[in-house]
Coordinates of C-alpha atoms in Angstrom, one line a residue:
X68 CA -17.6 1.3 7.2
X69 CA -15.5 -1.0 5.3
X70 CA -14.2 0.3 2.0
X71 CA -10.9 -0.3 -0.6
X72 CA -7.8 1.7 0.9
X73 CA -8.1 4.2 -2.5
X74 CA -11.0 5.8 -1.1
X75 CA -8.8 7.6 1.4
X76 CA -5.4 7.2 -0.5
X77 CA -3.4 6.9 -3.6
X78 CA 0.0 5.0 -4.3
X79 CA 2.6 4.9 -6.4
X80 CA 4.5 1.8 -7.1
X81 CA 7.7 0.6 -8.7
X82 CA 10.8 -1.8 -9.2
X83 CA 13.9 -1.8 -6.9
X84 CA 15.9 -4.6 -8.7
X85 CA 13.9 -7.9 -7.3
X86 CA 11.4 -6.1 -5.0
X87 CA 8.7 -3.0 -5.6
X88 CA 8.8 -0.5 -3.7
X89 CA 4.8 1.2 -3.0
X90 CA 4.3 4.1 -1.5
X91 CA 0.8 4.9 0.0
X92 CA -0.5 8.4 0.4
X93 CA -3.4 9.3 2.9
X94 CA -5.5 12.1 1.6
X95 CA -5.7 13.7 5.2
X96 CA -4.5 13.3 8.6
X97 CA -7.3 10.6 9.8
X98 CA -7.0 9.2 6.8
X99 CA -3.1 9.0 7.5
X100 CA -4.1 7.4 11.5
X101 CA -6.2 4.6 9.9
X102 CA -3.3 3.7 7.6
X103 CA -0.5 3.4 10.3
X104 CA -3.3 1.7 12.1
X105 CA -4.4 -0.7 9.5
X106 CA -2.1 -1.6 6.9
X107 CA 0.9 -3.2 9.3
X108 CA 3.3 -5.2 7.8
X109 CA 1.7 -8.8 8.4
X110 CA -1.6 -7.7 6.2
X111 CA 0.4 -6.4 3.3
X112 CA 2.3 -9.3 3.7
X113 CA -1.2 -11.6 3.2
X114 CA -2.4 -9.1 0.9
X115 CA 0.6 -9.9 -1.7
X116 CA 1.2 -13.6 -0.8
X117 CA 0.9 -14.8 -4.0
X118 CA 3.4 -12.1 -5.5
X119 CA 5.8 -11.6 -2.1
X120 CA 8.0 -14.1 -1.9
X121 CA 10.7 -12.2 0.6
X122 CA 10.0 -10.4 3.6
X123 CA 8.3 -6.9 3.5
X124 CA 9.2 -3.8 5.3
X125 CA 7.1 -0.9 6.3
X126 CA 8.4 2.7 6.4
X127 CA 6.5 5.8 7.5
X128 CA 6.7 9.3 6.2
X129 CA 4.7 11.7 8.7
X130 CA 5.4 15.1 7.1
X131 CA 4.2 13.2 3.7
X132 CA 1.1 11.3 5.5
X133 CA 2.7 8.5 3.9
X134 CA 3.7 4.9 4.1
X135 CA 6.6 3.2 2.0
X136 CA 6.6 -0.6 1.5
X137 CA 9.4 -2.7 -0.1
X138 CA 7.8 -6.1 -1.2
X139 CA 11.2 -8.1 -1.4
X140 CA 11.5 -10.8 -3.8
X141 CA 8.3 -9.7 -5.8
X142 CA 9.6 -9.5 -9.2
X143 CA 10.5 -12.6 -10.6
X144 CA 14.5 -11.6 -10.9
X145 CA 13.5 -7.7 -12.1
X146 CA 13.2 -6.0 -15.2
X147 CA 15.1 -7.4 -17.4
X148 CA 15.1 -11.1 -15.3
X149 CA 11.7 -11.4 -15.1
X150 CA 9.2 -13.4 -17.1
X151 CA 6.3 -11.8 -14.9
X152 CA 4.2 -9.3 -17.1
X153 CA 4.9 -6.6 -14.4
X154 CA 8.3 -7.1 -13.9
X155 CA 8.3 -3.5 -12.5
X156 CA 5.7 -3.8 -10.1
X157 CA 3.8 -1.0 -11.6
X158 CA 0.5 -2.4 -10.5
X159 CA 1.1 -3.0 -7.2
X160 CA 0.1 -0.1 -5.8
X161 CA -3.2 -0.6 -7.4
X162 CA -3.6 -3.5 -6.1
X163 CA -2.4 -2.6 -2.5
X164 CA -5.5 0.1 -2.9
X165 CA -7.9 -2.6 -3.3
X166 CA -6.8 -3.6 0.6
X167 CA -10.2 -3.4 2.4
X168 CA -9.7 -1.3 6.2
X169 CA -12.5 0.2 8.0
X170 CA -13.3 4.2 8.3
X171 CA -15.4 6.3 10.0
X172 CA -18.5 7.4 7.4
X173 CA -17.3 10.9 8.4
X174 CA -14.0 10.6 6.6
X175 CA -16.0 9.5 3.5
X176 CA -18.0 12.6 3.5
X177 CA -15.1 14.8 3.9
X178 CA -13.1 13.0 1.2
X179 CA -15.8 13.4 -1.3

């Protein structure tokens, strides 16, 4: 099935001077495979083209079934730079959530 990524994670984002930094948290194991599996560097990359201007970097965090992205050059300047209404990237791990990646229904069923 194809479904949003926040139907088998959350995230938390926020500003590190010119780029965000989102972190994306798989609510179990699978859901942590699909993740490394799915959302690589290139399709966050496309998935934030019109707010990444830099390069993005991808970091993974096992123990935490996590994934930490830095979206370089994202911010307009940063916080106090910026002219961007979130010049702390504090929506952009909502938005990363809406990233469509395919699951198995029987993920869905356990996550519900």
């Amino acid at each position: 099935m194809k479904v949003p990524l926040h139907r088998i994670a959350h995230a938390r984002s926020g500003d590190k001077g010119d780029g965000s930094n989102v972190g994306l948290i798989a609510y179990s194991e699978e859901g942590y495979d699909i993740l490394l599996q799915q959302v690589t560097v290139d399709r966050v990359r496309e998935h934030f083209a019109t707010v990444c201007h830099g390069k993005v970097e991808r970091f993974e965090v096992p123990n935490l079934k996590a994934l930490n992205f830095l979206l370089h050059d994202s911010l307009g300047g940063g916080g106090t730079e910026s002219l961007k209404i979130d010049a702390q990237g504090k929506t952009h791990g909502q938005g990363l959530l809406q990233m469509i990646v395919e699951v198995p229904e029987s993920l869905l069923n356990e996550e519900t």
